[in-house]
C-alpha positions as a Python dict, from the first residue, in 0.01 Angstrom:
ca = {
    (1, 'M'): (0, 0, 0),
    (2, 'G'): (-331, -183, 27),
    (3, 'E'): (-274, -394, -283),
    (4, 'A'): (85, -472, -206),
    (5, 'Q'): (21, -746, 45),
    (6, 'R'): (-317, -909, 3),
    (7, 'Q'): (-331, -1226, -206),
    (8, 'G'): (-709, -1230, -177),
    (9, 'T'): (-932, -950, -297),
    (10, 'G'): (-677, -672, -251),
    (11, 'R'): (-954, -436, -137),
    (12, 'P'): (-944, -234, 184),
    (13, 'D'): (-1024, -443, 490),
    (14, 'D'): (-1378, -439, 619),
    (15, 'G'): (-1643, -669, 744),
    (16, 'A'): (-1805, -848, 1034),
    (17, 'P'): (-1614, -923, 1353),
    (18, 'A'): (-1390, -1227, 1342),
    (19, 'G'): (-1339, -1491, 1607),
    (20, 'G'): (-1708, -1549, 1665),
    (21, 'Q'): (-1777, -1204, 1809),
    (22, 'A'): (-2113, -1107, 1664),
    (23, 'A'): (-2195, -749, 1585),
    (24, 'A'): (-2438, -586, 1824),
    (25, 'G'): (-2797, -598, 1714),
    (26, 'G'): (-2754, -896, 1478),
    (27, 'Q'): (-2715, -894, 1101),
    (28, 'A'): (-2899, -643, 888),
    (29, 'A'): (-3146, -769, 630),
    (30, 'G'): (-2940, -629, 346),
    (31, 'G'): (-2633, -431, 253),
    (32, 'R'): (-2273, -496, 349),
    (33, 'S'): (-2336, -680, 679),
    (34, 'A'): (-2574, -935, 531),
    (35, 'Q'): (-2359, -968, 221),
    (36, 'L'): (-2050, -1050, 425),
    (37, 'A'): (-2239, -1301, 637),
    (38, 'H'): (-2371, -1468, 323),
    (39, 'T'): (-2024, -1571, 210),
    (40, 'G'): (-2000, -1816, 500),
    (41, 'L'): (-1626, -1746, 529),
    (42, 'R'): (-1441, -1672, 855),
    (43, 'P'): (-1289, -1322, 876),
    (44, 'G'): (-946, -1262, 1025),
    (45, 'W'): (-721, -985, 1155),
    (46, 'T'): (-502, -737, 972),
    (47, 'T'): (-132, -691, 1037),
    (48, 'G'): (-224, -348, 1178),
    (49, 'A'): (-455, -502, 1438),
    (50, 'C'): (-189, -756, 1535),
    (51, 'A'): (77, -485, 1566),
    (52, 'T'): (-160, -280, 1783),
    (53, 'A'): (-223, -574, 2014),
    (54, 'A'): (149, -655, 2039),
    (55, 'S'): (254, -294, 2107),
    (56, 'T'): (-23, -251, 2366),
    (57, 'A'): (94, -560, 2552),
    (58, 'A'): (460, -459, 2532),
    (59, 'Y'): (400, -108, 2663),
    (60, 'T'): (180, -237, 2945),
    (61, 'A'): (464, -468, 3048),
    (62, 'L'): (715, -183, 3026),
    (63, 'L'): (508, 19, 3276),
    (64, 'T'): (385, -259, 3505),
    (65, 'G'): (628, -549, 3466),
    (66, 'E'): (341, -778, 3356),
    (67, 'F'): (223, -874, 3007),
    (68, 'P'): (-156, -882, 2964),
    (69, 'D'): (-238, -1216, 2803),
    (70, 'P'): (-470, -1215, 2623),
    (71, 'V'): (-453, -847, 2531),
    (72, 'T'): (-773, -672, 2422),
    (73, 'I'): (-785, -383, 2177),
    (74, 'T'): (-1062, -168, 2029),
    (75, 'L'): (-1089, -156, 1650),
    (76, 'P'): (-1202, 152, 1453),
    (77, 'K'): (-1559, 20, 1425),
    (78, 'G'): (-1585, -63, 1795),
    (79, 'Q'): (-1511, -437, 1802),
    (80, 'T'): (-1298, -549, 2098),
    (81, 'P'): (-1105, -865, 2003),
    (82, 'S'): (-857, -1036, 2231),
    (83, 'F'): (-520, -1170, 2114),
    (84, 'A'): (-306, -1437, 2278),
    (85, 'L'): (63, -1356, 2302),
    (86, 'A'): (297, -1593, 2119),
    (87, 'V'): (620, -1445, 2260),
    (88, 'E'): (712, -1194, 2528),
    (89, 'E'): (1039, -1048, 2651),
    (90, 'F'): (1117, -792, 2919),
    (91, 'D'): (1456, -619, 2928),
    (92, 'A'): (1488, -389, 3228),
    (93, 'D'): (1849, -298, 3141),
    (94, 'S'): (1758, -149, 2802),
    (95, 'G'): (1422, -16, 2916),
    (96, 'S'): (1226, -214, 2657),
    (97, 'A'): (963, -483, 2633),
    (98, 'M'): (862, -699, 2336),
    (99, 'A'): (543, -893, 2265),
    (100, 'G'): (440, -1091, 1959),
    (101, 'V'): (109, -1203, 1805),
    (102, 'V'): (55, -1465, 1534),
    (103, 'K'): (-166, -1331, 1257),
    (104, 'D'): (-485, -1523, 1184),
    (105, 'A'): (-621, -1424, 841),
    (106, 'G'): (-933, -1640, 879),
    (107, 'D'): (-1037, -1804, 554),
    (108, 'D'): (-854, -1549, 341),
    (109, 'P'): (-560, -1680, 132),
    (110, 'D'): (-332, -1410, 270),
    (111, 'V'): (45, -1461, 248),
    (112, 'T'): (83, -1316, 598),
    (113, 'H'): (-143, -1578, 760),
    (114, 'G'): (53, -1738, 1044),
    (115, 'A'): (321, -1467, 1048),
    (116, 'L'): (460, -1367, 1388),
    (117, 'I'): (426, -990, 1430),
    (118, 'R'): (640, -843, 1706),
    (119, 'A'): (637, -503, 1872),
    (120, 'R'): (927, -379, 2085),
    (121, 'V'): (855, -65, 2288),
    (122, 'R'): (1137, 148, 2435),
    (123, 'S'): (1120, 460, 2651),
    (124, 'L'): (1234, 786, 2490),
    (125, 'P'): (1320, 1128, 2636),
    (126, 'P'): (1028, 1359, 2723),
    (127, 'G'): (886, 1535, 2421),
    (128, 'S'): (972, 1259, 2172),
    (129, 'G'): (617, 1133, 2124),
    (130, 'V'): (549, 798, 1958),
    (131, 'V'): (821, 714, 1705),
    (132, 'F'): (778, 421, 1468),
    (133, 'R'): (1067, 206, 1346),
    (134, 'A'): (1085, -76, 1094),
    (135, 'G'): (1236, -383, 1253),
    (136, 'P'): (1343, -698, 1066),
    (137, 'G'): (1081, -804, 814),
    (138, 'V'): (904, -467, 786),
    (139, 'G'): (971, -265, 473),
    (140, 'T'): (1086, 91, 421),
    (141, 'V'): (935, 330, 165),
    (142, 'T'): (1193, 421, -101),
    (143, 'R'): (979, 582, -374),
    (144, 'P'): (717, 860, -378),
    (145, 'G'): (350, 800, -458),
    (146, 'L'): (254, 611, -142),
    (147, 'P'): (67, 749, 161),
    (148, 'L'): (396, 762, 355),
    (149, 'D'): (705, 973, 296),
    (150, 'V'): (1020, 824, 148),
    (151, 'G'): (1236, 682, 425),
    (152, 'E'): (941, 600, 652),
    (153, 'P'): (874, 249, 781),
    (154, 'A'): (594, 83, 584),
    (155, 'I'): (342, 114, 866),
    (156, 'N'): (27, 265, 720),
    (157, 'P'): (-151, 568, 871),
    (158, 'V'): (-449, 386, 1026),
    (159, 'P'): (-237, 124, 1211),
    (160, 'R'): (-16, 410, 1336),
    (161, 'Q'): (-320, 591, 1469),
    (162, 'M'): (-453, 273, 1632),
    (163, 'M'): (-122, 217, 1807),
    (164, 'R'): (-95, 579, 1922),
    (165, 'E'): (-444, 568, 2070),
    (166, 'H'): (-386, 241, 2255),
    (167, 'L'): (-45, 344, 2389),
    (168, 'T'): (-191, 672, 2509),
    (169, 'E'): (-462, 485, 2694),
    (170, 'V'): (-204, 254, 2855),
    (171, 'A'): (-2, 561, 2959),
    (172, 'R'): (-307, 721, 3116),
    (173, 'R'): (-394, 403, 3301),
    (174, 'Y'): (-50, 320, 3437),
    (175, 'G'): (117, 660, 3466),
    (176, 'G'): (342, 663, 3161),
    (177, 'A'): (225, 997, 3018),
    (178, 'A'): (422, 1321, 3015),
    (179, 'E'): (599, 1415, 3338),
    (180, 'P'): (399, 1633, 3581),
    (181, 'G'): (419, 1998, 3486),
    (182, 'T'): (526, 1915, 3130),
    (183, 'E'): (287, 2028, 2860),
    (184, 'P'): (265, 1788, 2564),
    (185, 'A'): (296, 1922, 2212),
    (186, 'P'): (-52, 2020, 2084),
    (187, 'E'): (-26, 1791, 1782),
    (188, 'R'): (54, 1493, 2006),
    (189, 'G'): (-203, 1540, 2283),
    (190, 'H'): (-103, 1327, 2584),
    (191, 'E'): (62, 1042, 2396),
    (192, 'P'): (365, 880, 2564),
    (193, 'D'): (730, 914, 2468),
    (194, 'V'): (822, 577, 2324),
    (195, 'E'): (980, 410, 2024),
    (196, 'V'): (770, 134, 1868),
    (197, 'E'): (965, -108, 1651),
    (198, 'I'): (746, -346, 1451),
    (199, 'S'): (900, -656, 1300),
    (200, 'V'): (769, -966, 1121),
    (201, 'D'): (949, -1297, 1138),
    (202, 'H'): (1056, -1399, 784),
    (203, 'G'): (885, -1082, 658),
    (204, 'E'): (1146, -1004, 394),
    (205, 'E'): (1102, -1350, 247),
    (206, 'I'): (722, -1327, 255),
    (207, 'A'): (733, -983, 92),
    (208, 'R'): (882, -1135, -224),
    (209, 'S'): (534, -1278, -290),
    (210, 'T'): (377, -931, -277),
    (211, 'W'): (393, -615, -488),
    (212, 'N'): (607, -437, -227),
    (213, 'P'): (939, -462, -413),
    (214, 'R'): (784, -325, -731),
    (215, 'L'): (631, -35, -535),
    (216, 'G'): (965, 50, -380),
    (217, 'I'): (886, -90, -34),
    (218, 'L'): (1209, -268, 44),
    (219, 'G'): (1317, -495, 325),
    (220, 'G'): (989, -655, 416),
    (221, 'L'): (613, -634, 449),
    (222, 'S'): (373, -347, 504),
    (223, 'I'): (167, -310, 820),
    (224, 'L'): (-184, -253, 688),
    (225, 'G'): (-549, -224, 776),
    (226, 'T'): (-830, 31, 780),
    (227, 'T'): (-1076, -153, 1006),
    (228, 'G'): (-854, -419, 1167),
    (229, 'I'): (-1051, -699, 1002),
    (230, 'V'): (-956, -907, 697),
    (231, 'V'): (-1252, -996, 477),
    (232, 'P'): (-1197, -1346, 335),
    (233, 'Y'): (-1178, -1391, -38),
    (234, 'S'): (-1359, -1645, -254),
    (235, 'C'): (-1456, -1563, -611),
    (236, 'S'): (-1770, -1773, -617),
    (237, 'A'): (-1884, -1682, -265),
    (238, 'W'): (-1820, -1312, -317),
    (239, 'I'): (-1994, -1292, -653),
    (240, 'D'): (-2289, -1482, -510),
    (241, 'S'): (-2305, -1232, -223),
    (242, 'I'): (-2308, -943, -473),
    (243, 'R'): (-2605, -1099, -648),
    (244, 'R'): (-2785, -1142, -321),
    (245, 'G'): (-2716, -778, -238),
    (246, 'V'): (-2877, -664, -564),
    (247, 'D'): (-3176, -891, -504),
    (248, 'V'): (-3229, -756, -151),
    (249, 'A'): (-3205, -396, -271),
    (250, 'R'): (-3459, -453, -548),
    (251, 'A'): (-3696, -637, -315),
    (252, 'A'): (-3681, -340, -78),
    (253, 'G'): (-3778, -109, -363),
    (254, 'R'): (-3441, 61, -393),
    (255, 'T'): (-3392, 235, -725),
    (256, 'H'): (-3038, 358, -654),
    (257, 'V'): (-2758, 124, -540),
    (258, 'A'): (-2383, 176, -493),
    (259, 'G'): (-2107, -72, -572),
    (260, 'C'): (-1810, 10, -348),
    (261, 'T'): (-1459, -133, -343),
    (262, 'G'): (-1424, -114, 36),
    (263, 'S'): (-1525, 48, 362),
    (264, 'T'): (-1381, 393, 287),
    (265, 'S'): (-1557, 421, -48),
    (266, 'E'): (-1881, 302, 112),
    (267, 'K'): (-1865, 591, 361),
    (268, 'V'): (-1814, 837, 76),
    (269, 'A'): (-2108, 698, -123),
    (270, 'V'): (-2335, 720, 182),
    (271, 'A'): (-2223, 1075, 259),
    (272, 'L'): (-2283, 1195, -97),
    (273, 'H'): (-2603, 1006, -179),
    (274, 'H'): (-2758, 930, 164),
    (275, 'L'): (-2817, 567, 68),
    (276, 'P'): (-2960, 317, 318),
    (277, 'E'): (-2759, 9, 413),
    (278, 'D'): (-2956, -228, 193),
    (279, 'A'): (-2864, -20, -114),
    (280, 'L'): (-2490, -79, -60),
    (281, 'L'): (-2299, -352, -244),
    (282, 'D'): (-1954, -463, -135),
    (283, 'M'): (-1820, -489, -488),
    (284, 'G'): (-1459, -547, -385),
    (285, 'D'): (-1262, -626, -698),
    (286, 'F'): (-1560, -769, -887),
    (287, 'A'): (-1684, -473, -1089),
    (288, 'G'): (-1783, -704, -1372),
    (289, 'A'): (-2001, -914, -1144),
    (290, 'V'): (-2197, -607, -1036),
    (291, 'L'): (-2242, -475, -1388),
    (292, 'K'): (-2342, -808, -1542),
    (293, 'Y'): (-2598, -885, -1272),
    (294, 'V'): (-2744, -534, -1277),
    (295, 'R'): (-2769, -567, -1655),
    (296, 'R'): (-3004, -865, -1603),
    (297, 'H'): (-3173, -718, -1294),
    (298, 'P'): (-3170, -343, -1350),
    (299, 'V'): (-3211, -55, -1108),
    (300, 'D'): (-3259, 306, -1213),
    (301, 'R'): (-2917, 421, -1097),
    (302, 'L'): (-2585, 259, -1011),
    (303, 'T'): (-2307, 452, -838),
    (304, 'I'): (-1960, 300, -857),
    (305, 'C'): (-1726, 433, -589),
    (306, 'G'): (-1369, 327, -524),
    (307, 'G'): (-1004, 410, -505),
    (308, 'F'): (-852, 597, -797),
    (309, 'A'): (-604, 321, -883),
    (310, 'K'): (-868, 47, -887),
    (311, 'L'): (-1112, 248, -1093),
    (312, 'S'): (-837, 336, -1339),
    (313, 'K'): (-831, -37, -1416),
    (314, 'L'): (-1206, -31, -1484),
    (315, 'A'): (-1150, 275, -1701),
    (316, 'A'): (-895, 75, -1901),
    (317, 'G'): (-1150, -203, -1958),
    (318, 'H'): (-1067, -446, -1677),
    (319, 'L'): (-1366, -598, -1497),
    (320, 'D'): (-1162, -781, -1232),
    (321, 'L'): (-973, -521, -1030),
    (322, 'H'): (-759, -759, -824),
    (323, 'S'): (-389, -676, -828),
    (324, 'A'): (-294, -1028, -935),
    (325, 'R'): (-516, -1011, -1244),
    (326, 'S'): (-500, -650, -1358),
    (327, 'Q'): (-247, -372, -1321),
    (328, 'V'): (-261, 6, -1317),
    (329, 'D'): (-166, 101, -1673),
    (330, 'K'): (45, 416, -1645),
    (331, 'A'): (68, 447, -2024),
    (332, 'F'): (-312, 456, -2034),
    (333, 'L'): (-315, 722, -1762),
    (334, 'A'): (-61, 922, -1960),
    (335, 'E'): (-289, 914, -2264),
    (336, 'L'): (-583, 1032, -2053),
    (337, 'A'): (-365, 1309, -1914),
    (338, 'R'): (-285, 1423, -2269),
    (339, 'E'): (-658, 1437, -2340),
    (340, 'G'): (-689, 1657, -2033),
    (341, 'G'): (-427, 1904, -2152),
    (342, 'A'): (-100, 1755, -2025),
    (343, 'D'): (209, 1844, -2220),
    (344, 'Q'): (463, 1588, -2333),
    (345, 'A'): (682, 1623, -2025),
    (346, 'L'): (391, 1566, -1787),
    (347, 'A'): (263, 1273, -1990),
    (348, 'E'): (605, 1110, -1975),
    (349, 'A'): (622, 1169, -1599),
    (350, 'V'): (280, 1007, -1555),
    (351, 'A'): (387, 707, -1760),
    (352, 'A'): (695, 668, -1540),
    (353, 'A'): (513, 722, -1207),
    (354, 'N'): (563, 464, -934),
    (355, 'T'): (192, 428, -856),
    (356, 'G'): (-147, 545, -974),
    (357, 'L'): (-154, 782, -676),
    (358, 'G'): (178, 926, -790),
    (359, 'A'): (35, 988, -1137),
    (360, 'L'): (-270, 1155, -986),
    (361, 'Q'): (-54, 1383, -773),
    (362, 'L'): (156, 1488, -1071),
    (363, 'C'): (-154, 1583, -1268),
    (364, 'A'): (-316, 1761, -975),
    (365, 'A'): (-8, 1980, -937),
    (366, 'A'): (-31, 2072, -1306),
    (367, 'G'): (-406, 2137, -1300),
    (368, 'V'): (-490, 1834, -1516),
    (369, 'P'): (-815, 1666, -1393),
    (370, 'L'): (-694, 1307, -1421),
    (371, 'G'): (-939, 1188, -1154),
    (372, 'D'): (-1239, 1322, -1347),
    (373, 'L'): (-1105, 1173, -1669),
    (374, 'V'): (-1066, 829, -1510),
    (375, 'A'): (-1415, 853, -1359),
    (376, 'A'): (-1569, 944, -1694),
    (377, 'R'): (-1391, 663, -1876),
    (378, 'A'): (-1488, 413, -1602),
    (379, 'R'): (-1851, 523, -1638),
    (380, 'D'): (-1838, 476, -2014),
    (381, 'E'): (-1683, 130, -1979),
    (382, 'S'): (-1957, 40, -1731),
    (383, 'L'): (-2228, 154, -1971),
    (384, 'A'): (-2072, -61, -2242),
    (385, 'V'): (-2098, -368, -2018),
    (386, 'L'): (-2460, -280, -1935),
    (387, 'R'): (-2541, -294, -2310),
    (388, 'G'): (-2831, -53, -2301),
    (389, 'A'): (-2995, -184, -1985),
    (390, 'P'): (-3213, 86, -1825),
    (391, 'V'): (-2949, 190, -1572),
    (392, 'A'): (-2783, 529, -1527),
    (393, 'V'): (-2424, 514, -1399),
    (394, 'D'): (-2213, 766, -1212),
    (395, 'V'): (-1859, 714, -1080),
    (396, 'I'): (-1671, 853, -780),
    (397, 'C'): (-1292, 817, -743),
    (398, 'I'): (-1136, 867, -401),
    (399, 'D'): (-786, 869, -260),
    (400, 'R'): (-665, 664, 37),
    (401, 'A'): (-788, 924, 284),
    (402, 'G'): (-1140, 912, 141),
    (403, 'M'): (-1119, 1246, -39),
    (404, 'V'): (-1303, 1266, -370),
    (405, 'V'): (-1047, 1311, -649),
    (406, 'G'): (-1269, 1248, -950),
    (407, 'R'): (-1637, 1232, -1043),
    (408, 'A'): (-1846, 1153, -1348),
    (409, 'E'): (-2211, 1259, -1349),
    (410, 'P'): (-2481, 996, -1412),
    (411, 'R'): (-2533, 896, -1773),
    (412, 'G'): (-2737, 624, -1934),
    (413, 'P'): (-3098, 523, -2001),
    (414, 'G'): (-3196, 472, -1634),
    (415, 'G'): (-3391, 713, -1415),
    (416, 'G'): (-3192, 1026, -1337),
    (417, 'G'): (-2937, 964, -1609),
    (418, 'R'): (-2848, 1169, -1913),
    (419, 'R'): (-2822, 999, -2246),
}
């Protein structure tokens, strides 16, 4: 669902803390941190971070009778932003409390900037755990191929986990955990028994400007975010920051750099290749910018790592991977699947798949290595853009959970590559 909502880069959220909260230890000399700072743009908060803040405030009020304002949360990378409450409502008769936060997307042209995100928390019987509901303005998944089951509210896995963790902490602090003598289910730990309904004012109307309807997410927006932070988008600023990243890596003597589409792919590249921070490039959607600059300022080896759907666009010849400017071509994926041994029925199913992830899942079930085929084609397209520059290229495709679903070994005239 990551590309369904953003009107900026469309890449997974990542970056420096917003709201003037500097990262501990200052900015690094190179790599992602310095690259983000170089854009000069103000980061913002994801819908997932806002929903976490609102639900934390609402549950605190449900247990104590008082809304914390501002409410402070902890993001996956350790930042602790505070959010002012825009609305609050306590209903003792129904056993619920509601709090709302206005989303600030910073300098990113995000359609959800200024949206009021509400969370209503209700007590449930013991053993229920945390149950998520889609309120007005939040969509429901109606087609397979997304990281949520059909029928689920469009609240992505990381925001769900953030909310569970914060509600569990509130329960521990104020006595809202399982009743004494009651053992919680092992898969739930000590999380409370509550229903969390997330809603977005005018969300259904806003969602018409996103890809949600086409993806089968109906009734409103998605609640998104992998780090809680929205990285602002500017073509010129971002491409300039990529160039700076390459320059810093070369000046530091790095011979192997990685262009990554977001924070999850960066972690995978580091885990597989043990690269230092100043060898990491936040490529985002701008694969062409990386390749063209490395063509003029070569390094021995370039690793490209990103989500399967995005890299399928590169494989099809697109150098700008933003969802507003290039689409996942299911017919192209079907042709690749045929090359990998798919029969006619599977190829037709791939062509009709709802998403790139859905196509990948179909092929995986049939033993067709679509991820490897996309990686190999993306590598070959990259080498074509490099036009014989002394750079070897390898490609890593991942899914939304960060699992490697396709790889292409290094090839090209650079060090470590095979011609």
